[in-house]
XYZ file of C-alpha atoms in Angstrom:
768
model
C -0.006 0.039 -0.013
C 2.991 2.391 0.145
C 3.826 3.937 -3.260
C 7.224 5.317 -2.880
C 9.833 5.219 -0.207
C 12.630 8.112 -0.799
C 15.689 6.823 1.043
C 18.314 9.415 3.001
C 20.592 11.619 1.336
C 22.954 10.054 -1.019
C 24.394 13.496 -2.391
C 27.841 14.092 -1.315
C 27.169 17.815 -1.173
C 24.328 17.426 0.900
C 24.429 16.668 4.879
C 21.681 16.778 7.325
C 21.835 17.368 11.330
C 19.075 16.785 14.000
C 20.044 18.165 17.453
C 23.655 18.145 16.595
C 23.578 14.557 15.229
C 24.381 13.390 11.696
C 20.624 12.687 10.498
C 19.373 10.494 7.034
C 15.626 11.111 6.543
C 13.484 8.256 5.022
C 10.450 9.641 3.565
C 7.432 7.190 2.962
C 4.591 8.154 0.667
C 1.182 6.305 0.426
C -0.910 5.337 -2.533
C -4.332 7.179 -3.215
C -6.389 4.627 -1.769
C -4.403 4.615 1.732
C -5.272 6.910 4.607
C -2.462 8.888 6.050
C -3.536 7.661 9.483
C -3.301 4.036 8.362
C 0.099 4.369 6.772
C 1.427 6.349 9.815
C 0.341 3.299 12.218
C 1.929 0.996 9.936
C 5.338 2.824 9.546
C 5.309 3.349 13.606
C 4.771 -0.465 14.045
C 7.715 -1.153 11.791
C 10.067 1.309 13.658
C 9.258 -0.419 16.900
C 10.574 -3.575 15.519
C 13.281 -2.187 13.831
C 14.750 0.088 16.841
C 16.230 -3.094 18.869
C 18.337 -4.299 15.724
C 20.092 -0.864 15.260
C 23.579 -0.650 15.995
C 24.875 1.155 19.321
C 24.680 4.898 18.940
C 21.974 4.832 16.235
C 18.845 6.748 17.311
C 15.513 6.392 15.586
C 12.850 9.133 15.759
C 9.800 9.708 14.064
C 9.153 13.155 13.399
C 5.668 14.772 13.426
C 4.264 13.770 10.133
C 1.246 15.089 8.045
C -0.729 12.166 8.816
C -0.690 13.176 12.834
C -1.416 16.555 11.979
C -4.232 15.234 9.830
C -5.668 13.141 12.532
C -5.361 16.161 15.064
C -7.173 18.721 12.780
C -9.996 16.151 12.085
C -10.566 15.465 15.887
C -10.243 19.353 16.646
C -13.020 19.821 13.879
C -15.017 16.994 15.249
C -14.942 18.333 18.548
C -16.053 21.957 17.364
C -18.652 20.308 15.427
C -20.048 18.398 18.019
C -20.321 21.653 20.538
C -21.578 23.614 17.848
C -24.539 21.051 17.535
C -24.982 20.786 21.288
C -25.335 24.397 21.528
C -28.034 24.627 18.417
C -29.987 21.999 20.195
C -29.941 23.519 23.655
C -30.874 27.095 21.886
C -34.116 25.081 20.034
C -34.836 23.203 23.046
C -35.090 26.541 25.381
C -37.733 28.013 22.872
C -39.551 25.294 21.208
C -41.797 22.537 22.696
C -39.489 19.470 23.246
C -40.905 17.340 20.350
C -40.923 20.297 18.025
C -37.359 21.100 18.983
C -36.163 17.341 18.647
C -37.613 17.391 15.016
C -36.400 20.557 14.070
C -32.933 19.454 15.082
C -33.085 16.203 13.235
C -32.835 18.013 9.978
C -29.156 18.845 10.902
C -28.075 14.839 10.614
C -30.501 13.939 7.959
C -29.065 16.640 5.671
C -25.293 15.981 6.739
C -25.481 12.395 6.234
C -27.399 13.031 2.594
C -24.479 15.249 1.888
C -21.706 12.989 2.678
C -23.362 10.519 0.360
C -23.456 13.007 -2.131
C -19.741 13.822 -1.657
C -18.911 10.218 -2.047
C -20.311 9.846 -5.326
C -18.789 13.045 -6.799
C -15.299 11.805 -5.737
C -14.807 14.007 -2.677
C -13.537 13.051 0.696
C -13.990 14.018 4.541
C -11.262 16.659 5.123
C -10.509 19.377 6.811
C -12.329 21.662 4.683
C -15.265 19.767 4.031
C -15.581 19.010 7.803
C -15.453 22.903 8.175
C -18.292 23.405 5.728
C -20.138 20.844 7.729
C -19.750 22.990 10.802
C -20.864 26.201 9.062
C -24.206 24.373 7.908
C -24.970 23.354 11.593
C -26.584 26.631 12.572
C -27.882 27.788 9.069
C -29.379 24.298 8.065
C -32.163 24.515 10.853
C -33.168 28.285 9.667
C -35.697 26.919 7.167
C -36.880 24.024 9.678
C -37.438 26.611 12.534
C -39.557 28.980 10.324
C -41.731 25.817 9.026
C -41.853 24.356 12.505
C -42.636 27.436 14.315
C -45.607 28.351 11.971
C -46.870 24.804 12.117
C -46.398 25.100 15.942
C -48.318 28.373 15.890
C -51.337 27.006 13.814
C -51.718 23.958 16.221
C -51.858 26.804 18.880
C -54.755 28.706 17.109
C -56.745 25.517 17.433
C -56.124 23.535 13.882
C -56.180 19.843 14.039
C -52.414 18.550 13.425
C -52.713 17.601 9.967
C -54.562 20.767 8.866
C -51.806 22.753 10.923
C -49.028 21.013 9.397
C -50.452 21.304 5.916
C -51.500 24.969 6.112
C -48.184 25.717 8.147
C -45.863 24.421 5.498
C -47.833 25.539 2.488
C -47.837 29.446 4.199
C -43.909 29.486 4.410
C -42.993 27.317 1.457
C -42.618 30.241 -0.998
C -40.440 32.294 1.403
C -38.601 29.172 2.742
C -37.935 28.023 -1.209
C -36.585 31.744 -1.879
C -34.589 31.559 1.420
C -32.723 28.504 0.508
C -32.153 29.405 -2.962
C -30.576 32.868 -2.011
C -28.293 30.934 0.218
C -26.953 28.511 -2.575
C -26.730 31.273 -4.942
C -24.652 33.302 -2.250
C -22.224 30.361 -1.943
C -21.983 29.906 -5.985
C -19.176 32.434 -6.363
C -17.016 30.338 -4.304
C -16.970 27.749 -6.909
C -15.142 29.800 -9.593
C -12.111 31.135 -7.781
C -9.055 30.150 -9.326
C -5.374 29.826 -8.072
C -4.203 27.840 -5.044
C -6.732 29.352 -2.563
C -9.734 28.514 -4.814
C -8.661 25.015 -5.046
C -8.016 24.717 -1.769
C -11.395 25.906 -0.414
C -13.455 24.268 -3.625
C -14.883 21.629 -1.663
C -16.611 24.149 0.842
C -19.298 25.523 -1.543
C -20.049 21.975 -2.567
C -20.967 20.786 0.636
C -22.672 23.671 1.898
C -25.067 23.672 -1.073
C -25.774 20.150 -1.167
C -26.505 20.420 2.377
C -28.661 23.355 1.948
C -30.840 21.540 -1.047
C -31.262 18.435 1.223
C -32.404 20.402 4.165
C -34.851 22.120 1.956
C -36.555 18.747 0.828
C -36.406 17.770 4.612
C -38.180 20.745 6.316
C -40.829 20.585 3.251
C -41.878 17.129 2.873
C -40.330 15.075 5.991
C -40.802 17.729 8.948
C -44.316 18.192 8.372
C -45.091 14.540 8.691
C -43.015 14.456 11.591
C -45.042 17.185 13.307
C -48.454 15.669 12.468
C -49.008 14.194 15.614
C -51.738 14.186 17.923
C -51.543 16.152 21.024
C -51.090 13.830 24.515
C -50.813 14.523 27.926
C -47.452 14.094 29.177
C -47.339 11.367 31.940
C -43.437 11.081 32.226
C -41.745 13.334 34.768
C -38.737 13.977 32.522
C -40.915 15.055 29.520
C -42.889 17.387 32.218
C -39.919 18.973 33.534
C -38.512 19.398 30.049
C -41.909 20.762 28.817
C -41.713 23.476 31.548
C -38.364 24.784 30.279
C -39.668 26.527 27.003
C -42.888 27.164 28.464
C -41.060 29.527 30.956
C -38.605 30.769 28.374
C -41.728 31.554 26.084
C -43.387 33.662 28.669
C -39.893 35.478 29.458
C -39.880 35.971 25.693
C -43.461 37.160 25.130
C -43.096 39.709 28.086
C -40.043 40.874 26.349
C -42.023 41.018 22.819
C -44.912 42.615 24.313
C -43.139 45.000 26.559
C -39.581 46.449 25.737
C -39.749 45.461 22.025
C -43.040 46.507 21.176
C -42.398 50.032 23.192
C -39.164 50.334 21.316
C -40.660 49.621 17.669
C -43.535 52.039 18.600
C -41.012 54.757 19.125
C -38.865 53.783 16.169
C -41.914 53.828 13.833
C -43.082 57.300 15.075
C -39.677 58.595 14.436
C -38.841 56.459 11.422
C -36.902 59.167 9.246
C -34.748 59.760 12.382
C -33.989 56.018 12.897
C -33.349 55.596 9.105
C -30.937 58.427 9.097
C -28.884 57.026 12.239
C -28.803 53.524 10.391
C -27.329 55.500 7.398
C -25.178 57.445 9.643
C -23.687 54.060 11.292
C -23.152 52.598 7.738
C -21.103 55.552 6.586
C -19.115 55.889 9.842
C -18.423 51.856 9.799
C -17.222 52.075 6.228
C -15.381 55.058 6.502
C -13.189 53.395 9.653
C -12.740 50.387 7.338
C -11.492 53.057 4.492
C -9.184 54.889 6.862
C -7.019 51.926 6.936
C -7.769 51.089 10.681
C -8.520 47.388 9.729
C -5.850 45.821 7.535
C -6.385 43.369 4.615
C -4.030 40.284 4.293
C -4.754 38.119 1.426
C -4.125 34.955 3.264
C -4.605 34.935 7.371
C -1.176 34.805 8.915
C -1.182 31.797 11.369
C 1.556 30.920 13.175
C 2.731 27.459 13.493
C 4.854 25.628 16.341
C 8.145 25.424 13.715
C 10.325 28.527 12.194
C 12.469 27.566 9.253
C 15.575 29.707 8.232
C 15.778 29.360 4.322
C 19.621 30.223 3.469
C 20.572 30.876 0.021
C 24.231 32.076 -0.774
C 25.653 32.968 -4.331
C 26.196 30.281 -7.016
C 29.663 28.600 -6.628
C 30.311 29.119 -2.994
C 32.565 26.360 -1.271
C 30.709 23.913 0.948
C 32.758 25.474 3.921
C 31.407 28.611 3.322
C 27.819 27.291 3.358
C 28.655 25.631 6.556
C 30.147 28.657 8.108
C 26.915 31.053 7.424
C 24.499 27.663 8.650
C 26.688 27.597 12.018
C 26.108 31.251 12.334
C 22.343 30.989 12.155
C 22.407 27.793 14.298
C 24.114 29.883 17.193
C 21.557 33.039 16.613
C 18.832 30.366 17.243
C 20.399 28.902 20.456
C 21.142 32.595 21.508
C 17.255 33.333 20.925
C 16.381 30.026 22.737
C 18.628 30.947 25.744
C 16.725 34.386 25.853
C 13.019 33.311 25.781
C 12.895 29.872 28.028
C 15.932 28.078 27.066
C 15.956 24.220 25.782
C 12.808 23.653 27.582
C 10.687 25.482 25.152
C 12.304 23.655 21.832
C 11.395 20.169 20.766
C 14.440 19.884 18.253
C 16.631 21.735 15.701
C 17.129 20.419 12.257
C 19.966 21.545 9.780
C 19.778 20.416 6.239
C 22.643 21.444 3.943
C 22.184 21.549 0.029
C 18.645 21.352 0.130
C 17.518 22.992 -3.049
C 21.206 23.241 -4.163
C 24.880 23.284 -3.008
C 24.510 26.726 -2.449
C 21.504 26.364 -0.168
C 20.664 25.501 3.533
C 17.597 25.185 5.761
C 17.705 25.337 9.846
C 14.662 24.669 11.164
C 13.803 24.969 15.055
C 10.525 23.141 16.377
C 8.955 24.674 19.383
C 6.769 23.179 22.173
C 2.848 23.852 21.528
C 2.276 27.650 22.058
C 0.202 26.729 25.450
C 3.672 25.484 26.937
C 5.524 28.656 26.366
C 5.408 32.498 26.813
C 6.934 33.245 23.680
C 5.184 33.299 20.632
C 6.469 32.095 17.388
C 6.561 35.293 15.550
C 8.266 36.986 18.192
C 10.750 34.023 18.749
C 11.514 34.454 14.668
C 11.769 38.055 15.145
C 14.631 37.404 17.951
C 16.346 34.732 16.096
C 16.720 37.253 13.082
C 18.000 39.918 15.400
C 20.682 37.517 16.859
C 21.761 36.459 13.713
C 22.500 39.929 12.683
C 23.802 41.129 8.995
C 25.794 38.273 7.069
C 27.758 39.464 4.033
C 27.343 37.799 0.793
C 23.910 36.332 1.563
C 21.358 36.091 -1.388
C 18.586 35.564 0.681
C 17.569 34.637 4.542
C 13.915 33.967 4.795
C 12.325 33.210 8.221
C 8.871 31.163 7.531
C 6.797 30.235 10.453
C 3.077 30.468 8.759
C 0.711 27.735 7.869
C -2.415 27.427 5.681
C -2.581 27.694 2.016
C 0.185 29.388 0.115
C 3.564 30.562 1.557
C 5.061 33.019 -0.990
C 6.338 36.517 -0.069
C 3.990 39.027 1.359
C 5.581 41.661 -1.103
C 6.523 40.815 -4.692
C 6.932 43.453 -7.313
C 7.997 42.245 -10.768
C 10.194 44.650 -12.781
C 10.669 44.079 -16.848
C 13.220 45.890 -18.908
C 14.901 44.722 -22.111
C 18.361 45.569 -20.830
C 19.610 43.377 -18.199
C 21.912 45.677 -16.571
C 19.155 48.300 -16.395
C 16.897 45.723 -14.793
C 19.483 44.853 -12.148
C 19.914 48.706 -11.284
C 16.329 49.212 -10.900
C 15.686 46.092 -8.906
C 18.549 47.202 -6.389
C 17.181 50.610 -6.092
C 13.638 49.018 -5.561
C 14.918 46.930 -2.707
C 16.850 49.558 -1.124
C 13.338 51.637 -1.052
C 11.406 48.638 0.323
C 14.122 48.377 3.155
C 13.039 51.958 4.422
C 9.728 50.640 5.518
C 9.511 49.477 9.367
C 8.493 46.042 9.733
C 9.785 44.848 6.405
C 12.428 41.752 6.310
C 13.906 38.972 3.944
C 14.119 41.607 1.228
C 15.714 40.062 -1.963
C 16.254 42.266 -4.825
C 15.680 39.066 -7.254
C 18.909 39.113 -8.816
C 21.559 36.332 -8.458
C 25.314 36.680 -9.562
C 25.213 33.120 -10.912
C 28.085 30.642 -11.060
C 31.575 31.942 -11.897
C 32.449 31.637 -15.683
C 35.640 32.252 -17.598
C 35.263 33.312 -21.284
C 38.043 32.960 -23.848
C 38.572 35.455 -26.535
C 41.153 34.386 -29.359
C 44.214 36.782 -29.935
C 45.727 37.375 -33.165
C 48.816 35.314 -32.140
C 46.798 32.379 -31.474
C 45.107 32.632 -34.694
C 48.166 32.989 -36.500
C 49.411 29.817 -34.790
C 46.558 27.867 -36.493
C 44.324 27.760 -33.499
C 40.488 27.925 -33.485
C 38.034 28.648 -30.960
C 37.038 24.971 -31.182
C 40.345 23.639 -30.860
C 40.875 25.896 -27.601
C 37.762 24.834 -25.989
C 38.346 21.082 -26.836
C 42.054 21.289 -25.302
C 40.871 23.088 -22.177
C 37.697 20.730 -21.628
C 40.096 17.709 -22.157
C 42.810 18.772 -19.747
C 40.392 19.980 -16.799
C 37.324 17.479 -17.216
C 38.921 14.990 -19.057
C 39.024 13.197 -22.523
C 37.368 9.652 -22.760
C 39.724 7.216 -24.340
C 38.174 3.642 -23.414
C 34.679 2.374 -22.334
C 35.091 -1.196 -20.728
C 32.116 -3.473 -19.900
C 32.250 -4.852 -16.278
C 29.574 -7.297 -15.447
C 26.322 -5.296 -15.662
C 28.121 -1.977 -15.408
C 30.091 0.398 -18.189
C 33.190 1.690 -16.914
C 34.667 4.942 -18.484
C 38.129 5.862 -18.600
C 39.419 9.423 -19.136
C 42.489 11.207 -19.435
C 43.028 14.597 -17.673
C 45.860 16.599 -15.952
C 46.647 15.551 -12.321
C 44.760 17.270 -9.795
C 47.644 19.555 -8.516
C 47.700 20.983 -12.074
C 44.222 21.848 -12.226
C 43.053 23.415 -9.114
C 43.890 27.059 -9.568
C 43.454 29.967 -12.033
C 47.072 29.973 -12.602
C 47.266 26.548 -13.780
C 44.478 27.658 -16.461
C 46.545 30.842 -17.582
C 49.582 28.727 -17.866
C 48.116 25.696 -19.571
C 50.113 24.630 -22.815
C 47.987 24.368 -25.917
C 49.170 22.112 -28.803
C 49.155 24.085 -32.333
C 48.254 22.162 -35.611
C 51.894 22.026 -36.748
C 52.890 20.155 -33.350
C 54.204 22.875 -31.506
C 52.855 24.468 -27.957
C 51.663 27.764 -26.753
C 50.465 29.145 -23.521
C 46.951 29.631 -23.366
C 47.411 33.441 -22.200
C 49.205 34.111 -25.390
C 46.435 32.351 -27.479
C 43.686 33.741 -25.906
C 42.387 36.683 -23.244
C 40.820 34.910 -20.450
C 37.793 37.240 -19.238
C 36.268 36.349 -15.817
C 32.369 36.771 -15.208
C 29.356 34.981 -14.068
C 26.707 33.051 -15.620
C 22.973 33.419 -15.036
C 21.791 30.182 -13.371
C 18.227 31.221 -14.273
C 16.617 33.882 -16.409
C 12.917 34.806 -16.064
C 10.443 35.961 -18.774
C 6.960 36.914 -18.790
C 5.363 36.956 -22.141
C 8.674 37.012 -23.553
C 9.805 39.852 -21.350
C 13.113 39.737 -18.996
C 11.885 40.231 -15.567
C 13.369 40.392 -11.924
C 11.088 39.624 -8.826
C 11.869 41.809 -5.903
C 10.237 40.515 -2.786
C 10.171 40.918 0.852
C 8.221 39.817 3.959
C 6.492 41.606 6.519
C 6.290 41.490 10.488
C 2.624 40.851 11.283
C 1.557 43.620 13.752
C 4.417 46.008 12.505
C 3.702 46.467 8.944
C 0.834 45.741 6.395
C 1.828 44.492 2.821
C -1.239 46.414 1.480
C -0.239 49.715 2.706
C 3.442 49.285 1.904
C 2.404 48.519 -1.606
C -0.188 51.399 -1.885
C 2.628 54.073 -0.757
C 5.249 52.419 -3.214
C 2.578 52.718 -6.210
C 1.963 56.131 -5.042
C 5.497 57.764 -4.433
C 8.234 55.639 -5.317
C 7.297 53.274 -8.555
C 6.574 56.144 -10.864
C 9.754 58.015 -10.083
C 11.434 54.533 -10.742
C 9.737 54.146 -14.199
C 10.815 57.886 -14.857
C 14.336 57.036 -13.964
C 14.849 54.112 -16.208
C 13.443 54.624 -19.529
C 11.553 51.423 -20.627
C 11.067 50.183 -17.468
C 7.511 48.743 -16.321
C 6.275 46.953 -13.276
C 3.466 44.779 -11.936
C 2.574 43.342 -8.477
C 3.102 39.200 -8.771
C 2.972 36.693 -6.249
C 0.254 36.834 -3.945
C -0.596 40.582 -5.127
C -1.220 39.064 -8.501
C -3.417 36.259 -7.065
C -5.005 38.264 -4.842
C -6.224 40.863 -7.587
C -7.668 37.712 -9.741
C -9.090 36.209 -6.789
C -10.933 39.710 -5.918
C -12.211 39.926 -9.415
C -13.711 36.691 -9.816
C -15.399 37.127 -6.244
C -16.696 40.548 -7.419
C -17.929 39.243 -10.747
C -19.650 36.430 -8.989
C -21.206 38.394 -6.307
C -22.758 40.939 -8.997
C -24.241 37.785 -10.917
C -25.395 36.433 -7.450
C -27.085 39.577 -6.378
C -28.717 40.156 -9.569
C -30.108 36.410 -9.212
C -31.290 36.953 -5.752
C -32.674 40.391 -6.739
C -34.684 38.394 -9.578
C -36.095 35.796 -6.967
C -37.133 38.479 -4.504
C -38.827 40.581 -7.164
C -40.797 37.531 -8.199
C -41.863 36.729 -4.642
C -42.800 40.293 -3.864
C -44.034 41.599 -7.238
C -42.061 44.725 -6.079
C -38.864 45.812 -7.141
C -38.672 48.616 -4.299
C -39.525 45.784 -1.687
C -36.813 43.631 -3.070
C -34.170 46.413 -2.747
C -35.700 46.788 0.862
C -34.840 43.099 1.789
C -31.350 43.578 0.271
C -30.575 46.484 2.350
C -29.649 44.148 4.880
C -26.773 42.980 3.184
C -24.539 46.153 3.790
C -25.457 46.068 7.587
C -24.273 42.213 7.415
C -20.827 43.157 5.822
C -20.569 45.994 8.547
C -21.288 43.443 11.203
C -18.792 40.945 9.864
C -16.076 43.894 10.015
C -17.212 44.844 13.497
C -16.578 41.113 14.206
C -13.271 41.133 13.034
C -12.624 43.953 15.253
C -13.884 42.585 18.564
C -12.006 39.415 18.030
C -8.577 40.917 16.959
C -8.523 39.481 13.150
C -7.200 41.267 9.993
C -9.430 40.634 7.103
C -8.399 37.945 4.423
C -9.709 36.402 1.394
C -11.160 33.768 3.775
C -13.191 36.711 5.356
C -14.452 37.733 1.875
C -15.546 34.089 1.497
C -17.462 34.509 4.124
C -19.004 37.758 3.786
C -20.018 36.751 0.215
C -21.630 33.658 1.848
C -23.326 36.170 4.346
C -25.134 38.096 1.480
C -27.588 35.257 0.708
C -27.706 34.026 4.573
C -28.632 37.544 6.111
C -31.413 37.940 3.836
C -33.806 35.345 5.248
C -34.749 37.285 8.094
C -35.504 40.246 6.059
C -37.400 37.935 3.811
C -39.718 36.376 6.514
C -40.333 39.476 8.025
C -41.584 41.079 4.565
C -43.750 38.313 3.601
C -45.614 38.435 6.876
C -46.109 42.180 6.864
C -47.545 41.896 3.246
C -49.918 39.178 4.311
C -51.155 41.289 7.203
C -51.773 44.253 4.732
C -53.688 41.926 2.466
C -55.958 41.141 5.720
C -56.709 45.062 6.056
C -54.207 46.359 8.459
C -52.712 49.785 8.299
C -49.157 49.769 7.267
C -48.375 50.790 11.045
C -50.105 48.045 12.414
C -48.520 45.530 9.652
C -44.990 46.694 10.311
C -45.519 46.230 14.248
C -47.517 42.887 14.291
C -45.149 41.354 11.766
C -42.136 42.219 13.779
C -43.451 41.026 16.928
C -45.014 37.729 15.299
C -41.672 36.863 13.677
C -39.552 38.000 16.497
C -39.267 34.315 17.669
C -38.351 32.621 14.500
C -35.816 35.356 13.748
C -34.425 35.220 16.584
C -33.753 31.433 16.884
C -32.635 31.671 13.331
C -29.794 33.958 14.073
C -28.848 32.527 17.556
C -28.630 28.953 16.078
C -26.268 30.358 13.492
C -24.038 32.041 15.628
C -23.977 29.218 18.304
C -23.255 26.499 15.475
C -20.193 28.569 14.629
C -19.040 29.911 18.155
C -16.760 27.009 18.856
C -14.810 27.881 15.756
C -15.132 31.585 16.231
C -13.267 31.224 19.590
C -10.753 28.456 18.612
C -7.242 29.216 19.382
C -5.545 26.089 18.055
C -3.286 26.663 15.490
C -4.646 23.781 13.431
C -7.804 25.655 12.483
C -7.160 29.550 13.261
C -6.839 29.931 9.298
C -10.487 29.039 9.068
C -11.742 31.319 11.633
C -12.244 34.659 9.637
C -15.004 32.925 7.566
C -16.528 31.936 10.696
C -16.252 35.318 12.157
C -17.887 36.848 8.938
C -21.099 34.351 9.029
C -21.543 34.449 12.911
C -20.998 37.949 13.617
C -22.692 39.072 10.678
C -25.910 37.243 11.433
C -25.828 38.183 14.959
C -25.738 41.737 14.634
C -27.487 42.202 11.549
C -30.690 40.761 13.372
C -30.685 43.317 15.878
C -30.788 45.973 13.333
C -33.440 44.139 11.139
C -35.856 43.728 13.874
C -36.070 47.488 14.070
C -34.800 48.865 11.021
C -37.034 46.731 8.405
C -40.317 47.783 10.030
C -39.293 51.488 9.767
C -38.194 51.093 6.258
C -41.661 49.333 5.481
C -43.333 52.351 6.867
C -41.538 54.781 4.934
C -42.160 52.629 1.903
C -45.925 53.089 2.127
C -45.165 56.951 3.049
C -43.428 57.212 -0.306
C -46.338 55.259 -2.343
C -48.844 57.193 -0.478
C -51.319 54.345 0.356
C -53.011 53.069 3.746
């Protein structure tokens, strides 16, 4: 069941060390039909058998592999999902009759199990993202069931027989529930069309959510009414009697609140409706002005710290292995000093050094720390301390400290320069790198230019040509002298042995020997190389990057979270420095590459998808209400939802990221549901002959319970993820923040603002 086993390092120019001891790595790769956990258990069992047979002094250590992290993350999400499900069921049980709460909550496992079957048939899998998608749906999936179930329960309380109550209750709410689920599905559709690594990483999320929503619609319209078609029975069991008293007590408290403070506040708001509308508009303007002023930073990907810090080292091509080891040792000593100042060896699990990784001029030093809850210093602060202890190292091409997890891993700042002349391009890149270094919090700056390997060019002199030598003769004789000329191939068993002739090692180990090399002339004479040709010392490019046929260099840098923001730095460079740089070097052009390029593409795709989804949602609402103005009134909840999501990020101390935007776009469909339920009820009251004031007041009071329940279940379903502090799941938290806080705060606004807008609507159309 194991696909590949890659043995330890066989290259002579590569070394690995772990905690100061020579190390060899054995990597095991699985086949597609074997789970990582099964492979991990098999490998660990084999290690237990192998350990007693090893020679003295040889230590066998299993690193924390991906399968163990996979299992931890899955357990973490399962724990959060179970807690979220419990909170949702408790919330339903507090405000709904026990039997009703049970059948409403049963929509969760029915929809999720059905979605798992669909996921299997489309070739998906249970992974961290699909598990997170199920957690997202825990609270949202019961929204339609709450609305339908509460309406059926209300019909029963009015005196209808169970069958008629179930039938009438579901028919009354079928249209708004159908539209509500459709808006949820449409809101998640744009996430399916995001390209790049981030889009591929999260592609399974909308697939799972959409399938759960569609199955929940079938469940609440056809299965739930059948379950609620039960005769009213006297409770004889004490436990059932006790459980039945809890929702009765909570229901009485809720009725007192609705008929008391809420109704008083709503009457006051409806009387001063234009003042309330002006205040709501002012809140929107202030909130978005706060965001636009730069107080809320935006990072394309969430910057989540892991427990391991990798110092990636790159020196110029052609340096000796001794020089690489010297620099590596300097970096190691810096890490040891940083450890001593932040808790000593007690906070470290191990230090690993890999020399030759990525080339003979590259190396990597990794320090793995104990989990965050067992140390006082954060990974970011330790990385900063390590960088300071290392200091400046002359001659380095790159020194990059990486301690982040999640999709991606590119430099935060990546500016691509293009110019037809390589020399001009290198000068411009150096100037740009120097300008980037002036900003506080910017580290790991790389101008993108590598000197390349040393190279010696030969230019024929007149004396050499006069002796009959050609460039081909010169090149062949130099190659044979230093590399060797093949004179014999001999078969030895299954192998073929090549025999080459070249100068002794002590005659080809310095540039002096090259210059004094004797060349054989066509007439049988000899001539020193320095008389036949001129030796020009230079460097050969190890790589030449082109984009659309243009020569480019990438100037990259990283930023320290909390001290700098890449978007603000790039905006400042674009405004102040880059136009000056383009004017200084005629023919120079620039563009933002790396994360910025992917960010721009992803944002454009999300914006395009959002425009189409909003147009589709508007059309659905217009079909339901047969009014463009009422459709716009319902969609007014969207900007308040987005503002609530921003507020949630501020409260929890998170920056905005592309994951936050995923949640905000999904929120645009979910947040409409409460406004939709209110508007449908208000229009029905108007059809019964109520005045606009009475319709607005009574519909808000009548739908307060289902609106409140749908919001609370959504928030509590996501609450465990929102407050999760584990590193393994924190890069998923921004989406949960956007949905959870967006729904919670918007509901408080909708319950007052929607009746106010409903009254203003009838003021404008002039009808009583």
